[in-house]
Each structure stands twice: as C-alpha cells, then as structure tokens.
Short mmCIF file of C-alpha atoms and ligand atoms in Angstrom, two decimals:
data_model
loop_
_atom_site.label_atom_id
_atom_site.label_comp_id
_atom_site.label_asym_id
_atom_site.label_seq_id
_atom_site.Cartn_x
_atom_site.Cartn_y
_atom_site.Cartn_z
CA UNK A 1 -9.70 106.10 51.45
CA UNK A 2 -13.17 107.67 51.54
CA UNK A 3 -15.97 107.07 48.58
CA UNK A 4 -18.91 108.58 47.60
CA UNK A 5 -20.61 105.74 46.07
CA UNK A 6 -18.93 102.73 47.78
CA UNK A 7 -18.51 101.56 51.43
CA UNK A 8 -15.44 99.70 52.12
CA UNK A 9 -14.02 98.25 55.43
CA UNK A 10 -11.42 95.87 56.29
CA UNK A 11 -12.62 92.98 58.53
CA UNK A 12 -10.40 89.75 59.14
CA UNK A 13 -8.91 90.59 56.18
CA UNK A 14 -11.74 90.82 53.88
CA UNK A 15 -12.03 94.00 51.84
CA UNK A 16 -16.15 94.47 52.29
CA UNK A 17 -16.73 96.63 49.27
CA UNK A 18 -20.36 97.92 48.74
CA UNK A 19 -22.03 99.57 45.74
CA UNK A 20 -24.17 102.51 47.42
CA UNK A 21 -26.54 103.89 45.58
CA UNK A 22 -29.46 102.36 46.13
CA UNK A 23 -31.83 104.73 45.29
CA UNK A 24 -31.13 103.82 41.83
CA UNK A 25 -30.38 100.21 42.21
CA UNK A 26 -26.67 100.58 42.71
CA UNK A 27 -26.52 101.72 38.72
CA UNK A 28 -22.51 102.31 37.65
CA UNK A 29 -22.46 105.73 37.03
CA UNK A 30 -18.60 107.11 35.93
CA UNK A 31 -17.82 108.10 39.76
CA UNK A 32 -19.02 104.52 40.46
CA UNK A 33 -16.75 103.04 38.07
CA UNK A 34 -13.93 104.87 39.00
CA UNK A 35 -14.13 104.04 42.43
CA UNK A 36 -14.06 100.65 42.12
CA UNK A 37 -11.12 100.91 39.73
CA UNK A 38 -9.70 102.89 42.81
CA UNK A 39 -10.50 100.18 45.84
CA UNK A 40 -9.54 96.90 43.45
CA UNK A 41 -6.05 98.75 42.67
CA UNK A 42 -6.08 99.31 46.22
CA UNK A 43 -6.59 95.89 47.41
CA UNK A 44 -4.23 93.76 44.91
CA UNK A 45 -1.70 95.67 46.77
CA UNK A 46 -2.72 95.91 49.93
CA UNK A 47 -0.93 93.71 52.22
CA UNK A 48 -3.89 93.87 54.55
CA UNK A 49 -5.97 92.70 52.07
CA UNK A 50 -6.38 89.04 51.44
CA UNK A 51 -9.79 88.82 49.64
CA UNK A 52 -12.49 91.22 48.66
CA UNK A 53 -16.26 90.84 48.80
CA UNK A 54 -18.40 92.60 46.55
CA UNK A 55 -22.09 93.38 46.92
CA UNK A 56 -24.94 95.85 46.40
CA UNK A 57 -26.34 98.15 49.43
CA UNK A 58 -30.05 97.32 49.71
CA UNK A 59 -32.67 94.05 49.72
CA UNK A 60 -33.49 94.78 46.01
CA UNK A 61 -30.19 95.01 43.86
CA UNK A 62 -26.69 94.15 43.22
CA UNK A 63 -26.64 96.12 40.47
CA UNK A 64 -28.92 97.30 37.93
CA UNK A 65 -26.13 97.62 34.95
CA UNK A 66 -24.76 101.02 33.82
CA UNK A 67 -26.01 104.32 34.37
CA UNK A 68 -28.53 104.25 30.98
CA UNK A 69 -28.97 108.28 31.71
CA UNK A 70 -25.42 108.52 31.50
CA UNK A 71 -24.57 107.40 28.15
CA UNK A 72 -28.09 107.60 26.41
CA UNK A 73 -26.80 110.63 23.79
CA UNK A 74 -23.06 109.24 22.91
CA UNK A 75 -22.08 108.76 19.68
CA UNK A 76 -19.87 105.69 18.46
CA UNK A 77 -16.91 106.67 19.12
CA UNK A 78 -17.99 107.90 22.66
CA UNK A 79 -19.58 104.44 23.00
CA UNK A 80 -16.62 102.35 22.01
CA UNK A 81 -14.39 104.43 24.61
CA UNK A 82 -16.31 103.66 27.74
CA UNK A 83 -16.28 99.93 27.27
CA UNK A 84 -12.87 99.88 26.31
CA UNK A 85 -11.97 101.93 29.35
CA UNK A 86 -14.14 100.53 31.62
CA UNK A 87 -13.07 96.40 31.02
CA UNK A 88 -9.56 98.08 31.45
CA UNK A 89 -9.96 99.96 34.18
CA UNK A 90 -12.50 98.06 36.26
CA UNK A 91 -14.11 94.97 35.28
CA UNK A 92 -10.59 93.14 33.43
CA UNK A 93 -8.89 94.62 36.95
CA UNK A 94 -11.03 92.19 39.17
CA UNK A 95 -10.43 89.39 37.03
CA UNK A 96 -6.50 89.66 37.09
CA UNK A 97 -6.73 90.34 40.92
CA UNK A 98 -4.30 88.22 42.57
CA UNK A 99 -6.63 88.12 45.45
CA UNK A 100 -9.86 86.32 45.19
CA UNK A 101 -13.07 88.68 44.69
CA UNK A 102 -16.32 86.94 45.37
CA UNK A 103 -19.22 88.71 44.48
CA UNK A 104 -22.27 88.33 46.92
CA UNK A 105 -25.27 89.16 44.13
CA UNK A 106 -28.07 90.28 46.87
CA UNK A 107 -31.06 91.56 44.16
CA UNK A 108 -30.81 92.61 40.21
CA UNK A 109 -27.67 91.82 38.43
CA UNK A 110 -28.49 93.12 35.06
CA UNK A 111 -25.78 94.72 32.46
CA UNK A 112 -22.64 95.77 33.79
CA UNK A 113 -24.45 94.26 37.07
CA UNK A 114 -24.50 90.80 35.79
CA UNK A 115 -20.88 91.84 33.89
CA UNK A 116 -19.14 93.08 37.14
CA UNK A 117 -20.70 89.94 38.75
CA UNK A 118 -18.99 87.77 36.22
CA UNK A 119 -15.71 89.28 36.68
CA UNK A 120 -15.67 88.56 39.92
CA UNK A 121 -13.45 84.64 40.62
CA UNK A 122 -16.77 83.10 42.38
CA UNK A 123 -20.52 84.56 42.27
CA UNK A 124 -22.66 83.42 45.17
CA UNK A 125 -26.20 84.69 45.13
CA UNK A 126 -29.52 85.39 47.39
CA UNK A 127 -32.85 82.90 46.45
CA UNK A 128 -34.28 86.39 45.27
CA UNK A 129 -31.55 87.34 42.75
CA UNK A 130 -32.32 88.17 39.32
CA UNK A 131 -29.78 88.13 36.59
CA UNK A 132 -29.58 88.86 32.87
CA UNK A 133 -27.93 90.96 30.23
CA UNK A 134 -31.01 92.96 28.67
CA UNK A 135 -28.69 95.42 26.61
CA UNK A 136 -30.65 94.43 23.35
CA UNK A 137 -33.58 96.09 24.76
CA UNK A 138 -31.79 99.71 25.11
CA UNK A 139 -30.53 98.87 21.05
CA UNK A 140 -26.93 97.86 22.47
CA UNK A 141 -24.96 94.75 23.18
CA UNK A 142 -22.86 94.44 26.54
CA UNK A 143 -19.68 95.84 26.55
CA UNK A 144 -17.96 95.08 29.75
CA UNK A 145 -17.03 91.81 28.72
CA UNK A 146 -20.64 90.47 28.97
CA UNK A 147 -20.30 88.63 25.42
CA UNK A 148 -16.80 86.69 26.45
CA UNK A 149 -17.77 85.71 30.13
CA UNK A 150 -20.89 84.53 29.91
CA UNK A 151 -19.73 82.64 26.93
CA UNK A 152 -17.20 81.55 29.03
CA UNK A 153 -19.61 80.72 31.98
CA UNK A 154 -22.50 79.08 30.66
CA UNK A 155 -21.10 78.19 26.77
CA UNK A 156 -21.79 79.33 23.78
CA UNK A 157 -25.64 78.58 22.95
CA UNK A 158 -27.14 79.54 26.49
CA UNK A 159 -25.21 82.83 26.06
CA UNK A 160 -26.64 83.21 22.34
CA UNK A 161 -30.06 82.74 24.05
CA UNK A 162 -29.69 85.13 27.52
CA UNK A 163 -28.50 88.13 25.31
CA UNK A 164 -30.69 88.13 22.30
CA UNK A 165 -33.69 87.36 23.97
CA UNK A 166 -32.78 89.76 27.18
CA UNK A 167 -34.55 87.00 29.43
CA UNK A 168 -33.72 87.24 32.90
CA UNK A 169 -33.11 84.41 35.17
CA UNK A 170 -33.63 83.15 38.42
CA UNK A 171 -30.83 82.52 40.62
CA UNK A 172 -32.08 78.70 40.50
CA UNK A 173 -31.47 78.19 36.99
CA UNK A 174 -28.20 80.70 37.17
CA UNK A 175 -27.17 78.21 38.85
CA UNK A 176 -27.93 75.14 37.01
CA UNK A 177 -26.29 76.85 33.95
CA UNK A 178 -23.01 77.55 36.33
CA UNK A 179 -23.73 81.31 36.15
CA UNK A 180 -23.33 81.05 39.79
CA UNK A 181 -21.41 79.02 41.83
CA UNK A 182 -24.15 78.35 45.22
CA UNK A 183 -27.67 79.93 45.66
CA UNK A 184 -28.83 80.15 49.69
CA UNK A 185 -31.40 82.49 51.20
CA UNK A 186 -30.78 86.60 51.24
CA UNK A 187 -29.91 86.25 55.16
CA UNK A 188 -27.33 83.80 54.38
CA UNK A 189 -25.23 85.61 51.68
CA UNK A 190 -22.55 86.95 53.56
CA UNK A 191 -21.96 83.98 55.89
CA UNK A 192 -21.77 81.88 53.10
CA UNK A 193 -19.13 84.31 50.97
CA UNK A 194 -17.41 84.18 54.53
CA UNK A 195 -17.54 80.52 54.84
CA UNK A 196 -15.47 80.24 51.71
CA UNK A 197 -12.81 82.81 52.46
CA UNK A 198 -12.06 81.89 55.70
CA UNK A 199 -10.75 78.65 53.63
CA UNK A 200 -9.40 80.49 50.83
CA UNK A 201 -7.75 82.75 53.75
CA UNK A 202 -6.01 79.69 55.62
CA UNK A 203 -3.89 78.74 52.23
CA UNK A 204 -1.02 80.10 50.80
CA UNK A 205 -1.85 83.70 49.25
CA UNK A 206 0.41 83.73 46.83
CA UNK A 207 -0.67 80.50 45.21
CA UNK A 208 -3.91 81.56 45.31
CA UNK A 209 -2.59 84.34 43.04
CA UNK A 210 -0.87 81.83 40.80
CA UNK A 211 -3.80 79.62 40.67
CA UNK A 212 -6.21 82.84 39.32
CA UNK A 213 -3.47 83.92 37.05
CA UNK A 214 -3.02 80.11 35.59
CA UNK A 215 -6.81 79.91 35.15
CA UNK A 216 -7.21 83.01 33.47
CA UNK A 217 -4.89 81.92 31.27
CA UNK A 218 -7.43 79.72 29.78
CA UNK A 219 -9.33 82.32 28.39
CA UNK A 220 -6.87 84.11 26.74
CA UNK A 221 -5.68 83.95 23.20
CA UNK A 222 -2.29 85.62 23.78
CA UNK A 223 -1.27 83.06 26.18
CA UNK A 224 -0.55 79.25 26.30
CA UNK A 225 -2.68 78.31 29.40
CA UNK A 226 -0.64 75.09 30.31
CA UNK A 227 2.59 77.09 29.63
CA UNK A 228 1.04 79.63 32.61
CA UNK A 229 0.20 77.11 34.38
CA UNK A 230 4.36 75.77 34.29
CA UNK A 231 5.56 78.97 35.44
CA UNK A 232 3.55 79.89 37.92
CA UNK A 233 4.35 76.22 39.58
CA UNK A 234 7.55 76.77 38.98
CA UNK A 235 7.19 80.44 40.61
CA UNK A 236 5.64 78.91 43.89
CA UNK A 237 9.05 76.52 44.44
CA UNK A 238 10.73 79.70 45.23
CA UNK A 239 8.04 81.24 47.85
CA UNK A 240 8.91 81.04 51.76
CA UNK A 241 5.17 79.71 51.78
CA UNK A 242 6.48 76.85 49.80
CA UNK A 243 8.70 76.10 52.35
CA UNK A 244 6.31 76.60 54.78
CA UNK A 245 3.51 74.89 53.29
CA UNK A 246 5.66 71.63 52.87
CA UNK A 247 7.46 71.65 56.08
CA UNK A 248 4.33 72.09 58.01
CA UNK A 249 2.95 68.76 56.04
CA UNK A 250 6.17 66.82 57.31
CA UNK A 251 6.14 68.02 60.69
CA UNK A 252 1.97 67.32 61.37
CA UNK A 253 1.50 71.00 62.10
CA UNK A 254 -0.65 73.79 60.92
CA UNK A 255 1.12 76.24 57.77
CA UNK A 256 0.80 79.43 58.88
CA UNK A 257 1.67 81.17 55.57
CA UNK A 258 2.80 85.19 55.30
CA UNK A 259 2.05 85.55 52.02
CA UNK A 260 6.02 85.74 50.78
N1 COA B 1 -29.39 103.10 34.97
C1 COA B 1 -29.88 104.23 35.53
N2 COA B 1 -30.85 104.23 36.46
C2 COA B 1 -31.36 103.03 36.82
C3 COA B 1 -30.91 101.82 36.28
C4 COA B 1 -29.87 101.89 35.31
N3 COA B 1 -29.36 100.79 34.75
N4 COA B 1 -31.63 100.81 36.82
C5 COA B 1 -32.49 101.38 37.68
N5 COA B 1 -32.32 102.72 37.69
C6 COA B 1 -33.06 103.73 38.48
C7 COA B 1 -34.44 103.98 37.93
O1 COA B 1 -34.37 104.91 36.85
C8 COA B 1 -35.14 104.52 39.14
O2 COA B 1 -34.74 105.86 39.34
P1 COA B 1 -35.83 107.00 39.72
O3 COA B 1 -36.42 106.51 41.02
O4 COA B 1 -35.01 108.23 39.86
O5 COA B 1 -36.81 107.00 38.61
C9 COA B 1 -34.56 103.70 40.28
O6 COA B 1 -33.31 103.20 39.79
C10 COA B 1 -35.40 102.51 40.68
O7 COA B 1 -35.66 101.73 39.53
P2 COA B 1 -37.14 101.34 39.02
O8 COA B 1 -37.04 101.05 37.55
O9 COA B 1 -38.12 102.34 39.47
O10 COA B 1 -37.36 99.96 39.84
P3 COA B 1 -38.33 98.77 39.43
O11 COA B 1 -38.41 97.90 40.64
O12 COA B 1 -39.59 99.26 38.83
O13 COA B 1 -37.52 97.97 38.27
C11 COA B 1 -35.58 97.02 37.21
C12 COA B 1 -36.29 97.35 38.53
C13 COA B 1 -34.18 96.50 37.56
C14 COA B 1 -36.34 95.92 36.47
C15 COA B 1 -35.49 98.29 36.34
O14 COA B 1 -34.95 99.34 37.13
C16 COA B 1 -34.63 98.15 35.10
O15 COA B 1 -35.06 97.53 34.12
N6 COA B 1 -33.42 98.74 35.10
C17 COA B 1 -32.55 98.80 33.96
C18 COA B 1 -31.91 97.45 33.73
C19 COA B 1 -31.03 97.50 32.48
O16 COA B 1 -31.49 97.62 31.37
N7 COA B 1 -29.72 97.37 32.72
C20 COA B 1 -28.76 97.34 31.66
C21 COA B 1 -28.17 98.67 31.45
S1 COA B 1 -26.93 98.61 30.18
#
C-alpha cells in the first residue's frame, strides 16, 4: 500500500515504518494519523509481518507531537473527539499489536511524539534524542494516552513533574527513569532495534502475542492481569509452535516455529 506521509518496506520480516514529514519535524497531522492506523492494522495481520519498527525520517526528529496548526481553533467537543479517536484508532492499536513494535526515537519526541513512542512495546533511542510532553505550554494536557503511560513508565511523581513543568529530557535520564529501554549513538539506532528483533524473530510468534496481550493486561482495569496471563498459557498448549517449541528442546535441535 502506498502513503503520503509514511515509508514502509518489508525487510526480513520487519515492517520499517517511517514518519515523513520532516520538514515539519514529522508532526501527526490527520493524514498522518490515519496512515499509521492503516499500516499497524495492516501488519497485526500480515502474515509477512513479524515485527514493526517505527521511526522519524530525518537527523532532527521522531516526532514533534501533533499537528498544533491543525487543531489550534477546536472547540471541546472537537477536542475530546480527536483524542478519543486517535488512542482508538492509532496509538491503543500499537499497544494491542500482537506483533512487537519497537520504536527507534532518532530526534524530538514531544506530545503525541513522546505518546506514539510510549505506545510502542520497547523504545530505544539516539544519544541526541529529546523527549517530553510540553502540552501545558499550548494550555492542554496530552491526550493520546500521555497521562496513563508515562504514569505507567516512569510512576506516578516523575510523570506529575515531566507534564506540569513541560521539561524535556535527555535520552540519558529517559533512560534512568525507564522512559526508554537502551540509549546508543544516532548511527547505531537501527542496528540496535535489529539486534533485538532478530531475537524476538527466532521465538515463537504467537507467544510473543500472548506475552504482549498478558502484559497489557496489567494496565487495565477491566481485566484480571493474572487471569490473562492463565489463558493465554493455556492458549499456547494448543499451538503447533508448542509442539514445536518443546520437541525441538527434547531432540537438541533448533525450533523453527510458523507462527500456528
Ligand atoms: N505541529 C506543527 N508543526 C510543527 C510542530 C508541531 N507539533 N513541531 C514543529 N513543527 C514545524 C514548525 O512549525 C516548523 O514549520 P515551518 O518551517 O513551516 O515554520 C518546522 O516544523 C520546524 O520546526 P521549528 O520550530 O522551526 O524547529 P526548531 O528546531 O526551532 O524547534 C522544536 C524544534 C521541536 C523545539 C519546536 O518545533 C517545537 O517546540 N515544536 C512543538 C513541540 C510541541 O509542543 N509538541 C506538542 C504538540 S501537542
């Protein structure tokens, strides 16, 4: 499928999905957003897909947050529609994808920057990367789901402190806070999301769906996390990769797991 504001590509099974608009820092504008609701639909069912990687085109930004000249004259009501729509649509649809997204943050990840980076299973970003939620300073809070993951993140207090003050961090202390998972130098931010999906991409994909599902469950107040947790286990005894998995183990040889 062809977008206007994203590159994608399949390589070795990656989905390589790139915000590009760098002329204006890779800002989520609607068509933005609704192309990346688009490709993440896409690759949770794409059996070619085993893992998506997410980053901004350009040395200077992930992503600078929402499009501010896009929503600078809505009313409430207006307002309250485009976050609801857009955690639906977009930033809750990366969380629940069965297949891991890792965000490479390459620059700025500010707003729905820093929100789409959190959405994302594991954030790795360049020595240069900036991050914050500065929302306060346009008069607004987040609203992609910037209060409940960073919250989530980094716990309650430091999250108190990063959005009422607007302060934005270095990717050193992002990731003494556990904003982000591993810092290394801009050159090395691919190699290193690679490094880790070539691991995640030798297990068994559908437990790798179970195990995002069961640990989203934690988060969730409609759902007993440990009770997830049961059926999903229980859910993996009757996979072929199961089979697979545990045969390989007894006969000292490699699983080579289809994904069924
Ligand atoms: N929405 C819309 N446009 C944005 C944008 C955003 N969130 N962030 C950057 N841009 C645009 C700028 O308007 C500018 O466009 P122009 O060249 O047509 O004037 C272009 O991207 C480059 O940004 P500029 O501000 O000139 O770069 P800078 O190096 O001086 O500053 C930032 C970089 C990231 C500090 C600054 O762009 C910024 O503060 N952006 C907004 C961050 C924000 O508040 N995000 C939360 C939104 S809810």
């Amino acid at each position: 499928m062809a977008y206007q504001n994203l590159l994608s590509e399949i390589r070795e099974s990656v989905l390589y999905v790139t915000i590009n608009r760098e002329q204006k820092l890779n800002a989520l504008n609607k068509d933005t957003l609704s192309e990346l609701a688009a490709v993440i639909a896409d690759a949770a069912q794409n059996a070619k897909v085993r893992a998506v990687l997410l980053t901004g085109a350009g040395p200077k930004a992930f992503v600078a947050g929402a499009d501010i000249s896009e929503f600078a004259a809505y009313s409430g009501e207006e307002g309250e529609a485009l976050a609801r729509n857009g955690q639906h649509q977009v930033f809750d649809a990366i969380e629940n994808c069965p297949k891991p997204v890792i965000a490479a943050i390459n620059g700025f990840a500010l707003g729905g920057g820093l929100e789409l980076a959190m959405a994302c299973h594991i954030r790795i970003a360049s020595e240069n990367a900036k991050l914050g939620l500065p929302e306060v300073t346009l008069g607004l809070i987040p609203g992609y789901g910037g209060t409940q993951r960073l919250t989530q993140l980094v716990g309650k207090g430091k999250a108190i402190e990063l959005i009422t003050t607007a302060d934005m961090i270095s990717a050193a202390e992002a990731e003494k806070i556990g904003l982000v998972n591993h810092v290394v130098p801009a050159e090395e931010l691919l190699t290193k999301a690679e490094e880790i999906l070539s691991k995640i991409k030798q297990r068994a994909p559908l437990a790798i769906g179970s195990a995002i599902r069961a640990v989203n469950a934690a988060f969730r107040q409609d759902e007993n996390g440990f009770e997830a947790e049961i059926k999903e286990f229980g859910k993996c005894f009757d996979t072929e990769d199961f089979k697979e998995g545990t045969s390989a183990f007894l006969e000292k040889r490699k699983a080579a797991f289809l994904g069924k």
